[in-house]
PDB file of C-alpha atoms in Angstrom:
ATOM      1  CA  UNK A 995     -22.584  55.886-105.814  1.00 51.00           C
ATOM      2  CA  UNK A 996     -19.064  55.256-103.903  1.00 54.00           C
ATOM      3  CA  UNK A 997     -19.315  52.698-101.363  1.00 60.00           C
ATOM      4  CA  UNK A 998     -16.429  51.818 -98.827  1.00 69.00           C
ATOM      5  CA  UNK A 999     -16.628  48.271 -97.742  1.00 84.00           C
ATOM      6  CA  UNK A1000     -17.761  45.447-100.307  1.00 94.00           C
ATOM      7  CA  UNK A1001     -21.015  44.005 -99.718  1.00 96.00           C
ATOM      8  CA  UNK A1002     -20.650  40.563 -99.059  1.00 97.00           C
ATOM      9  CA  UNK A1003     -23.204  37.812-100.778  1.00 98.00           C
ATOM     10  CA  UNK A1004     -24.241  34.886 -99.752  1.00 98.00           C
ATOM     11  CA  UNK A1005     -25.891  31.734-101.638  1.00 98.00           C
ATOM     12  CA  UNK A1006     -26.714  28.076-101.141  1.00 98.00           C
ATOM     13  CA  UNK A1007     -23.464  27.313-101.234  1.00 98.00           C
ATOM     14  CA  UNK A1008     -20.822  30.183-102.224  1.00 98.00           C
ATOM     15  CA  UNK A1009     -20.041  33.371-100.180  1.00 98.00           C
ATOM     16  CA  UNK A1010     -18.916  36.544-102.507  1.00 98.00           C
ATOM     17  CA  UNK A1011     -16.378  38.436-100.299  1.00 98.00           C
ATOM     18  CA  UNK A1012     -13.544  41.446-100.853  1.00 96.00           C
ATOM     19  CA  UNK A1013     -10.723  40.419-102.502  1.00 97.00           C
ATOM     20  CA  UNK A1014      -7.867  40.839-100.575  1.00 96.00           C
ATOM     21  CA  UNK A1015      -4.091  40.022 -99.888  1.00 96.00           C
ATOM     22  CA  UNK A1016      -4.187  36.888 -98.159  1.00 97.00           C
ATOM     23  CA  UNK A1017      -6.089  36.086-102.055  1.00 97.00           C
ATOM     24  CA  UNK A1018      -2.755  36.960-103.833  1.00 97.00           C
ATOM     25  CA  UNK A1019      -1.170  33.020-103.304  1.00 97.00           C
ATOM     26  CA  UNK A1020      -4.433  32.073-105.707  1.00 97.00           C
ATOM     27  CA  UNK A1021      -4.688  34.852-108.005  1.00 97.00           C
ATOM     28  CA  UNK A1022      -1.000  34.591-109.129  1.00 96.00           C
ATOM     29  CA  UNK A1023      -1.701  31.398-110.054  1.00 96.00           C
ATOM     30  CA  UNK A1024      -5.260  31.442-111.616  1.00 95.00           C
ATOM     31  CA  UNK A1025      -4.152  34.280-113.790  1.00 95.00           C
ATOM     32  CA  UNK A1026      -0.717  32.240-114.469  1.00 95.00           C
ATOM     33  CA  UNK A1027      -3.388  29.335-116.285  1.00 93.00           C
ATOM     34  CA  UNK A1028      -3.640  29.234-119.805  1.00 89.00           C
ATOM     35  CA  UNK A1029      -6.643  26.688-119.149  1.00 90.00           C
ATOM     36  CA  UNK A1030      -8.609  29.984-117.211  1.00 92.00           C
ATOM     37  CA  UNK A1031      -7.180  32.847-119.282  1.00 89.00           C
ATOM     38  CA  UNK A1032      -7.826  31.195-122.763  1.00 86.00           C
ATOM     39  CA  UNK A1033     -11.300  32.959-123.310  1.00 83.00           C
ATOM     40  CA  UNK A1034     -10.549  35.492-120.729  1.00 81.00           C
ATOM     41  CA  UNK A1035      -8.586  38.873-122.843  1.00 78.00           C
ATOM     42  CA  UNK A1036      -6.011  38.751-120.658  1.00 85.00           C
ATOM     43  CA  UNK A1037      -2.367  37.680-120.927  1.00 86.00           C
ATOM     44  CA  UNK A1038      -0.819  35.635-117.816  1.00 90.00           C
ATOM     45  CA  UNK A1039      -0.184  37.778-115.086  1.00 93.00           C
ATOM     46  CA  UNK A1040       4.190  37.934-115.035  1.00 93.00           C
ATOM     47  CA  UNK A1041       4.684  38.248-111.027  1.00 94.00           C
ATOM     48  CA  UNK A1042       3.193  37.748-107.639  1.00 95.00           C
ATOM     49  CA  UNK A1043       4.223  41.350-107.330  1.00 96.00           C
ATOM     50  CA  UNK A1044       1.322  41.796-110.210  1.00 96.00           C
ATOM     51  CA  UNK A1045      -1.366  39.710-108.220  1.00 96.00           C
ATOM     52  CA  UNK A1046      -0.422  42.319-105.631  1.00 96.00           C
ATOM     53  CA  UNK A1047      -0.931  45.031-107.260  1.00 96.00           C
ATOM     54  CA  UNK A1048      -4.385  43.904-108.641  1.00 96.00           C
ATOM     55  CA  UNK A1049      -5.774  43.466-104.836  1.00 96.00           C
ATOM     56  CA  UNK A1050      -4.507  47.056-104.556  1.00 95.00           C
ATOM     57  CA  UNK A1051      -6.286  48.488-107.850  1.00 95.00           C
ATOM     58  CA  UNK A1052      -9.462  46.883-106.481  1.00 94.00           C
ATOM     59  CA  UNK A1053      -9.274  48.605-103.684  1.00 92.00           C
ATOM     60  CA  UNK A1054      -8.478  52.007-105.158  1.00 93.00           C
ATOM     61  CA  UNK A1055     -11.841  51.050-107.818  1.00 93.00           C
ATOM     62  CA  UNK A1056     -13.945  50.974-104.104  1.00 88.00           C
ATOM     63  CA  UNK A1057     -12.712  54.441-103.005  1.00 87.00           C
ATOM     64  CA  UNK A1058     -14.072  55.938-106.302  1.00 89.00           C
ATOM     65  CA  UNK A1059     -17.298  54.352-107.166  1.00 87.00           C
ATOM     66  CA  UNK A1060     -15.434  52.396-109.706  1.00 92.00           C
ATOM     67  CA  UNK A1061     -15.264  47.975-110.940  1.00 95.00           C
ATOM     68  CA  UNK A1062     -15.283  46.158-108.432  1.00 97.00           C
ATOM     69  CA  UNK A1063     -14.397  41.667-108.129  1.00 97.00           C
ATOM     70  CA  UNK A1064     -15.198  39.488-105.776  1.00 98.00           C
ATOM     71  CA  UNK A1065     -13.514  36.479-104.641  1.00 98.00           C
ATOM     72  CA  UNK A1066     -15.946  33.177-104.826  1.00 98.00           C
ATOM     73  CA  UNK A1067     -15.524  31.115-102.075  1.00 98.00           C
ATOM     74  CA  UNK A1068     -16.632  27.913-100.947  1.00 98.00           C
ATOM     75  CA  UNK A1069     -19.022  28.504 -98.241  1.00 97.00           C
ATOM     76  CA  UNK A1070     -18.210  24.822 -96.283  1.00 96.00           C
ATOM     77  CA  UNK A1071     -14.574  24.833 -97.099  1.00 97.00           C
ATOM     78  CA  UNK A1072     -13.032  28.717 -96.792  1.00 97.00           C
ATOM     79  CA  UNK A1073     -11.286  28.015-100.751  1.00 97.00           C
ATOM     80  CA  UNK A1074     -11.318  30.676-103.484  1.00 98.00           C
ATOM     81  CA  UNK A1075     -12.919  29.592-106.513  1.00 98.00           C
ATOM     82  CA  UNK A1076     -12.577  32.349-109.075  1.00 98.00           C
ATOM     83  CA  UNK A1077     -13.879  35.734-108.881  1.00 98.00           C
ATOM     84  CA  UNK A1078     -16.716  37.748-110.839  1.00 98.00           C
ATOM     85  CA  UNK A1079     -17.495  41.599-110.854  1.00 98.00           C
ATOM     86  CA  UNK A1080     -18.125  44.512-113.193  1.00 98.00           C
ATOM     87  CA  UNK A1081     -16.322  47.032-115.357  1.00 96.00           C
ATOM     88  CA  UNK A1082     -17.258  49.396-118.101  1.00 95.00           C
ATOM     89  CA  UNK A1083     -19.198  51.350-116.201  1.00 96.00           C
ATOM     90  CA  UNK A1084     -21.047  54.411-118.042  1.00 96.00           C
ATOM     91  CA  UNK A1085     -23.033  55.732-115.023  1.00 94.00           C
ATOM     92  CA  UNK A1086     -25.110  58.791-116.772  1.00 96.00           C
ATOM     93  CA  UNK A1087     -26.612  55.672-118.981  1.00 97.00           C
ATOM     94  CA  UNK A1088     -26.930  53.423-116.217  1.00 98.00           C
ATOM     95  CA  UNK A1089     -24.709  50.444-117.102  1.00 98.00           C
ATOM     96  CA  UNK A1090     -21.812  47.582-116.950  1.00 98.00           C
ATOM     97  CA  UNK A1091     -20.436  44.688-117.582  1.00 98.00           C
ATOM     98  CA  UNK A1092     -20.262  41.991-115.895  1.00 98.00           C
ATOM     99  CA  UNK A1093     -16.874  39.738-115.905  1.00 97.00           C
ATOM    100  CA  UNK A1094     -16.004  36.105-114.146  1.00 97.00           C
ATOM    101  CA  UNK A1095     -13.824  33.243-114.150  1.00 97.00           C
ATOM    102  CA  UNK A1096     -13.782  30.112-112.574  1.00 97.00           C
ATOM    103  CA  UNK A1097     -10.997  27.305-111.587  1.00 96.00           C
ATOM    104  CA  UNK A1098     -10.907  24.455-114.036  1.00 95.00           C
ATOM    105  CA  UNK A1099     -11.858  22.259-111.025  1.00 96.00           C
ATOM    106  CA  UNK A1100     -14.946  24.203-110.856  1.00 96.00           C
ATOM    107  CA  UNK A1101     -16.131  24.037-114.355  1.00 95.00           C
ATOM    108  CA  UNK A1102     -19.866  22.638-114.935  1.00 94.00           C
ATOM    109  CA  UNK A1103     -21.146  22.440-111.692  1.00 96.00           C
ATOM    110  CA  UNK A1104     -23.202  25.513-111.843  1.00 97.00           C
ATOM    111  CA  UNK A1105     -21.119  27.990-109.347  1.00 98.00           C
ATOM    112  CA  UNK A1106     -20.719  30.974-112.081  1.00 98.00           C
ATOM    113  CA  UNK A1107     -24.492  31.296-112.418  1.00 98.00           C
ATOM    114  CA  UNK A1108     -24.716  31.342-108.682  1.00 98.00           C
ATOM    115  CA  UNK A1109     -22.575  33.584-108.395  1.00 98.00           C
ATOM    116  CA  UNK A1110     -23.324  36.191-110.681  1.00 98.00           C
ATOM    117  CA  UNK A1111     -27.409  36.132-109.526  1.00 98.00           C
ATOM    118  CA  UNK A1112     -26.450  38.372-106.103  1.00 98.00           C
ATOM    119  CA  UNK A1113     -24.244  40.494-108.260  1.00 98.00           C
ATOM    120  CA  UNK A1114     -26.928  40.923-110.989  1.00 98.00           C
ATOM    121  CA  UNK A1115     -29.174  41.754-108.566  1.00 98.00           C
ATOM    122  CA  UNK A1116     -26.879  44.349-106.448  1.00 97.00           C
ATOM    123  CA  UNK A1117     -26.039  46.245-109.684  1.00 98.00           C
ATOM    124  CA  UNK A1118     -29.839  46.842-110.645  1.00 98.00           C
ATOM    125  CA  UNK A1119     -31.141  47.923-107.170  1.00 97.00           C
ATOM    126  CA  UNK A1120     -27.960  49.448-105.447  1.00 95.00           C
ATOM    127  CA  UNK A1121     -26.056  50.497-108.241  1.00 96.00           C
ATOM    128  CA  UNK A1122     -28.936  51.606-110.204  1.00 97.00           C
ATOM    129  CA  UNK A1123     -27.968  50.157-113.527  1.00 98.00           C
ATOM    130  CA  UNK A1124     -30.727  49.531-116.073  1.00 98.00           C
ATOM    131  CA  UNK A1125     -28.383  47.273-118.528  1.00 98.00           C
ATOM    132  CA  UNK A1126     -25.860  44.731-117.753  1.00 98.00           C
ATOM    133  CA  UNK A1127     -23.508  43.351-120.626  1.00 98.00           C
ATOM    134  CA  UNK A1128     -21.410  40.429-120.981  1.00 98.00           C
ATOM    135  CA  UNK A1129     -18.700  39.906-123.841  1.00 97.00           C
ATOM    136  CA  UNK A1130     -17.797  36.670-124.142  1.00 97.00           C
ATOM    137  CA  UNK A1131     -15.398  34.859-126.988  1.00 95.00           C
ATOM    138  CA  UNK A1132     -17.945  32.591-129.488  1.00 95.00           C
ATOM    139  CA  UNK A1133     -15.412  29.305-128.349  1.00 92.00           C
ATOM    140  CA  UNK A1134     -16.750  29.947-124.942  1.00 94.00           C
ATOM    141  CA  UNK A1135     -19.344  28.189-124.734  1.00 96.00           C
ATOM    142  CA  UNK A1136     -20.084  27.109-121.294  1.00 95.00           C
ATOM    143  CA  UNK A1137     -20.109  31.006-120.315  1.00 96.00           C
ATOM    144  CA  UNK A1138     -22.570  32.077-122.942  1.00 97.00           C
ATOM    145  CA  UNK A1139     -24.669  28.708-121.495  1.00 97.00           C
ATOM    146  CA  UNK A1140     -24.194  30.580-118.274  1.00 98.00           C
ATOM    147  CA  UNK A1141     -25.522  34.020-119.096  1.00 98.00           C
ATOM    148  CA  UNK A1142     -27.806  32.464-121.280  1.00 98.00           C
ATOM    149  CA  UNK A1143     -29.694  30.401-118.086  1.00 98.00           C
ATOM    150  CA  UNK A1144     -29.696  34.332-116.223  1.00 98.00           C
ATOM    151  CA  UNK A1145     -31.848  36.068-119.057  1.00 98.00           C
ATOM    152  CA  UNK A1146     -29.245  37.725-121.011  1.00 98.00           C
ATOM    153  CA  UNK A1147     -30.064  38.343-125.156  1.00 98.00           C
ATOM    154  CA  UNK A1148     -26.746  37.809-127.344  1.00 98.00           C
ATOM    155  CA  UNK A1149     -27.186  40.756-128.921  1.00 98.00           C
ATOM    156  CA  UNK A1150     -24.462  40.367-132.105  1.00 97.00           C
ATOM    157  CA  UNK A1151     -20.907  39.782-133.309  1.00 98.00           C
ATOM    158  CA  UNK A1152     -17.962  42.201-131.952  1.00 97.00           C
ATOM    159  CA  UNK A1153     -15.593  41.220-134.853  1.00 97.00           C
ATOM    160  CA  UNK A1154     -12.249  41.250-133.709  1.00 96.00           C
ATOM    161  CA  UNK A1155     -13.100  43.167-130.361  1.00 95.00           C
ATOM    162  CA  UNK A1156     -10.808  41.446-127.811  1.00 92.00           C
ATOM    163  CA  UNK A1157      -6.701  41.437-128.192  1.00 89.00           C
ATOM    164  CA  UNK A1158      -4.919  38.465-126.507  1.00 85.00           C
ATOM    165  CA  UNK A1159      -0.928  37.978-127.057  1.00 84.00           C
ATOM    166  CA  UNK A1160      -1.420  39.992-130.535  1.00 88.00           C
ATOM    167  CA  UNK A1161      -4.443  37.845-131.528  1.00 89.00           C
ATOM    168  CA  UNK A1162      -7.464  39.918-132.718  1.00 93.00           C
ATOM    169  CA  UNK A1163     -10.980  37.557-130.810  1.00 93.00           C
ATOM    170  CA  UNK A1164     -14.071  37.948-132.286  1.00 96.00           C
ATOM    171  CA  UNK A1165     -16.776  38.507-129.378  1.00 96.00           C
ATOM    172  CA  UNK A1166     -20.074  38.258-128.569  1.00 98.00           C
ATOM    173  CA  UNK A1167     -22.302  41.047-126.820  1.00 98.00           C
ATOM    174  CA  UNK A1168     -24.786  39.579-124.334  1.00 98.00           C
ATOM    175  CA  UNK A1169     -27.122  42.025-122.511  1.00 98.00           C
ATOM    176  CA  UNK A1170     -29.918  41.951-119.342  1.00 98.00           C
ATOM    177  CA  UNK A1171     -31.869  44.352-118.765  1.00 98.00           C
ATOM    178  CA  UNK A1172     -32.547  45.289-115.754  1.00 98.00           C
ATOM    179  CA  UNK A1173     -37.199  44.944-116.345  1.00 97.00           C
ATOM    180  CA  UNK A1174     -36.676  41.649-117.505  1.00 97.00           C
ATOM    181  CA  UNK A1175     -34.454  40.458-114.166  1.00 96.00           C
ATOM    182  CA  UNK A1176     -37.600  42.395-111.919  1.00 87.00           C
ATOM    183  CA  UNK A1177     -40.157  41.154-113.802  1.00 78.00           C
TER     184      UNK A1177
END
Protein backbone atom coordinates (compact mmCIF):
# COMPACT_ATOMS: atom_id res chain seq x y z
CA UNK A 1 0.00 0.00 0.00
CA UNK A 2 1.69 3.56 -0.97
CA UNK A 3 -0.07 6.36 0.49
CA UNK A 4 0.73 10.13 -0.32
CA UNK A 5 -0.14 12.33 2.54
CA UNK A 6 0.42 11.09 6.28
CA UNK A 7 -2.57 10.37 8.16
CA UNK A 8 -2.73 12.53 10.94
CA UNK A 9 -3.81 11.10 14.66
CA UNK A 10 -5.31 12.54 17.18
CA UNK A 11 -5.57 11.64 21.10
CA UNK A 12 -6.59 13.13 24.42
CA UNK A 13 -3.93 15.16 24.35
CA UNK A 14 -1.17 14.64 21.47
CA UNK A 15 -1.70 15.16 17.68
CA UNK A 16 0.64 12.72 15.37
CA UNK A 17 1.41 14.87 12.26
CA UNK A 18 4.07 14.71 9.05
CA UNK A 19 7.30 15.49 9.88
CA UNK A 20 8.46 18.25 8.12
CA UNK A 21 11.08 21.14 7.69
CA UNK A 22 9.92 23.69 9.93
CA UNK A 23 10.69 20.19 12.50
CA UNK A 24 14.44 20.34 11.54
CA UNK A 25 15.33 23.28 14.51
CA UNK A 26 14.12 20.19 17.02
CA UNK A 27 15.32 17.19 15.40
CA UNK A 28 18.95 18.49 15.13
CA UNK A 29 18.88 18.83 18.52
CA UNK A 30 16.95 15.75 19.90
CA UNK A 31 19.18 13.56 17.85
CA UNK A 32 22.31 15.81 19.09
CA UNK A 33 21.19 14.31 23.01
CA UNK A 34 23.07 11.68 24.42
CA UNK A 35 20.22 11.62 27.21
CA UNK A 36 17.55 10.53 24.03
CA UNK A 37 19.98 8.58 21.83
CA UNK A 38 21.50 6.43 24.72
CA UNK A 39 19.06 3.39 24.17
CA UNK A 40 18.18 4.57 20.79
CA UNK A 41 21.07 2.65 18.01
CA UNK A 42 21.84 5.67 16.72
CA UNK A 43 24.91 7.91 16.89
CA UNK A 44 24.27 11.88 17.25
CA UNK A 45 23.20 13.27 14.19
CA UNK A 46 26.69 15.60 12.96
CA UNK A 47 24.72 18.63 11.13
CA UNK A 48 21.50 20.48 10.74
CA UNK A 49 22.21 19.71 7.13
CA UNK A 50 21.59 15.86 8.46
CA UNK A 51 18.21 16.74 10.28
CA UNK A 52 17.48 18.00 6.78
CA UNK A 53 18.08 15.37 5.04
CA UNK A 54 16.11 12.99 7.39
CA UNK A 55 12.72 15.17 6.76
CA UNK A 56 13.64 14.51 3.11
CA UNK A 57 14.19 10.56 3.43
CA UNK A 58 10.79 10.51 5.16
CA UNK A 59 9.31 11.89 2.57
CA UNK A 60 10.89 9.79 -0.17
CA UNK A 61 9.75 6.46 2.46
CA UNK A 62 5.85 8.03 1.72
CA UNK A 63 6.25 8.00 -2.10
CA UNK A 64 7.14 4.24 -1.94
CA UNK A 65 5.03 2.55 0.58
CA UNK A 66 8.00 2.57 2.80
CA UNK A 67 8.79 3.68 7.18
CA UNK A 68 7.26 6.27 7.93
CA UNK A 69 7.71 8.90 11.66
CA UNK A 70 5.63 11.11 12.98
CA UNK A 71 6.26 14.14 14.88
CA UNK A 72 4.35 14.11 18.51
CA UNK A 73 3.02 17.21 19.29
CA UNK A 74 1.40 18.81 22.04
CA UNK A 75 -2.12 19.21 21.13
CA UNK A 76 -2.69 22.65 23.55
CA UNK A 77 0.72 24.03 22.95
CA UNK A 78 1.84 23.41 18.96
CA UNK A 79 5.59 21.80 20.58
CA UNK A 80 7.23 18.66 19.16
CA UNK A 81 7.72 16.08 21.61
CA UNK A 82 9.57 13.23 19.96
CA UNK A 83 8.47 11.20 17.15
CA UNK A 84 7.38 7.38 16.72
CA UNK A 85 6.83 5.29 13.44
CA UNK A 86 7.77 2.00 11.81
CA UNK A 87 10.55 0.33 9.87
CA UNK A 88 11.46 -3.17 8.94
CA UNK A 89 8.81 -3.70 6.97
CA UNK A 90 8.47 -7.35 5.32
CA UNK A 91 5.10 -6.82 3.53
CA UNK A 92 4.53 -10.53 1.90
CA UNK A 93 4.57 -11.59 5.87
CA UNK A 94 2.64 -8.79 6.99
CA UNK A 95 4.90 -6.94 9.45
CA UNK A 96 7.09 -4.03 11.27
CA UNK A 97 8.52 -2.49 13.78
CA UNK A 98 7.61 -0.02 15.56
CA UNK A 99 10.30 2.78 16.77
CA UNK A 100 9.89 6.09 19.21
CA UNK A 101 11.59 8.51 21.26
CA UNK A 102 10.64 11.02 23.52
CA UNK A 103 12.24 14.45 25.02
CA UNK A 104 13.72 13.96 28.44
CA UNK A 105 11.13 16.57 29.58
CA UNK A 106 8.58 14.17 28.52
CA UNK A 107 9.70 11.08 30.20
CA UNK A 108 7.01 9.24 32.58
CA UNK A 109 4.05 10.97 31.91
CA UNK A 110 2.54 8.42 29.70
CA UNK A 111 2.78 10.28 26.06
CA UNK A 112 4.78 7.24 24.25
CA UNK A 113 1.95 4.81 25.00
CA UNK A 114 -0.45 7.37 23.68
CA UNK A 115 1.14 7.77 21.03
CA UNK A 116 1.95 4.59 19.68
CA UNK A 117 -2.03 3.23 20.32
CA UNK A 118 -3.25 5.25 16.84
CA UNK A 119 -0.16 3.98 15.16
CA UNK A 120 -0.69 0.37 16.40
CA UNK A 121 -3.92 0.54 15.33
CA UNK A 122 -3.28 2.19 11.68
CA UNK A 123 -0.65 -0.50 10.92
CA UNK A 124 -3.13 -3.51 11.65
CA UNK A 125 -6.22 -2.18 9.75
CA UNK A 126 -4.66 0.13 6.98
CA UNK A 127 -1.45 -1.31 6.57
CA UNK A 128 -2.58 -4.76 6.97
CA UNK A 129 0.15 -6.01 9.23
CA UNK A 130 -0.57 -9.07 11.37
CA UNK A 131 2.73 -8.60 13.72
CA UNK A 132 4.26 -5.57 15.12
CA UNK A 133 7.83 -5.77 16.81
CA UNK A 134 9.68 -3.63 19.07
CA UNK A 135 13.55 -4.00 19.90
CA UNK A 136 14.39 -2.33 22.70
CA UNK A 137 17.98 -2.30 24.77
CA UNK A 138 17.38 -4.51 28.33
CA UNK A 139 18.68 -0.90 30.27
CA UNK A 140 15.59 0.56 28.80
CA UNK A 141 13.35 0.06 30.94
CA UNK A 142 10.69 2.61 30.87
CA UNK A 143 10.16 1.62 27.01
CA UNK A 144 9.76 -2.07 27.58
CA UNK A 145 7.15 -0.71 30.61
CA UNK A 146 5.65 1.06 27.66
CA UNK A 147 5.14 -1.74 25.17
CA UNK A 148 4.57 -3.88 27.91
CA UNK A 149 1.11 -1.71 29.09
CA UNK A 150 0.08 -2.06 24.88
CA UNK A 151 0.06 -6.02 24.85
CA UNK A 152 3.34 -6.73 23.42
CA UNK A 153 5.16 -10.43 24.54
CA UNK A 154 9.12 -9.98 25.00
CA UNK A 155 9.75 -12.63 23.01
CA UNK A 156 13.83 -13.28 23.83
CA UNK A 157 17.39 -11.97 23.93
CA UNK A 158 19.00 -10.44 20.54
CA UNK A 159 22.61 -10.83 21.89
CA UNK A 160 24.62 -8.20 20.64
CA UNK A 161 21.98 -7.08 17.92
CA UNK A 162 22.28 -3.25 18.00
CA UNK A 163 25.81 -1.30 17.15
CA UNK A 164 26.19 2.17 18.79
CA UNK A 165 29.72 4.14 18.46
CA UNK A 166 31.42 0.50 18.00
CA UNK A 167 29.54 -0.93 21.03
CA UNK A 168 27.86 -4.32 20.32
CA UNK A 169 23.85 -3.83 22.62
CA UNK A 170 22.25 -6.74 23.55
CA UNK A 171 18.36 -6.35 22.67
CA UNK A 172 15.22 -7.44 23.41
CA UNK A 173 12.44 -8.59 20.81
CA UNK A 174 8.94 -7.51 21.85
CA UNK A 175 6.02 -8.52 19.56
CA UNK A 176 1.89 -7.72 19.18
CA UNK A 177 0.02 -9.39 17.28
CA UNK A 178 -2.30 -8.00 15.53
CA UNK A 179 -5.70 -10.79 17.18
CA UNK A 180 -4.65 -9.92 20.44
CA UNK A 181 -4.86 -5.80 19.78
CA UNK A 182 -8.69 -6.72 18.00
CA UNK A 183 -9.65 -8.93 20.41
Amino acid sequence: MTTTTYPIFETERLILRQITNEDVNFLFEHYTSREVLQYFGMSPISSKEVAEKMVENYEKQLEVGGPMRWAIVDKNTDQMMGTCGFHGIAKSYKRCEIGYDLHPDFWGNGIMGEALKPLITYLFIEREMNRIGAVIVPNNQASSRVVEKLGFRREGLLREYILQEDIMYDAYMYSLIKKEWLD
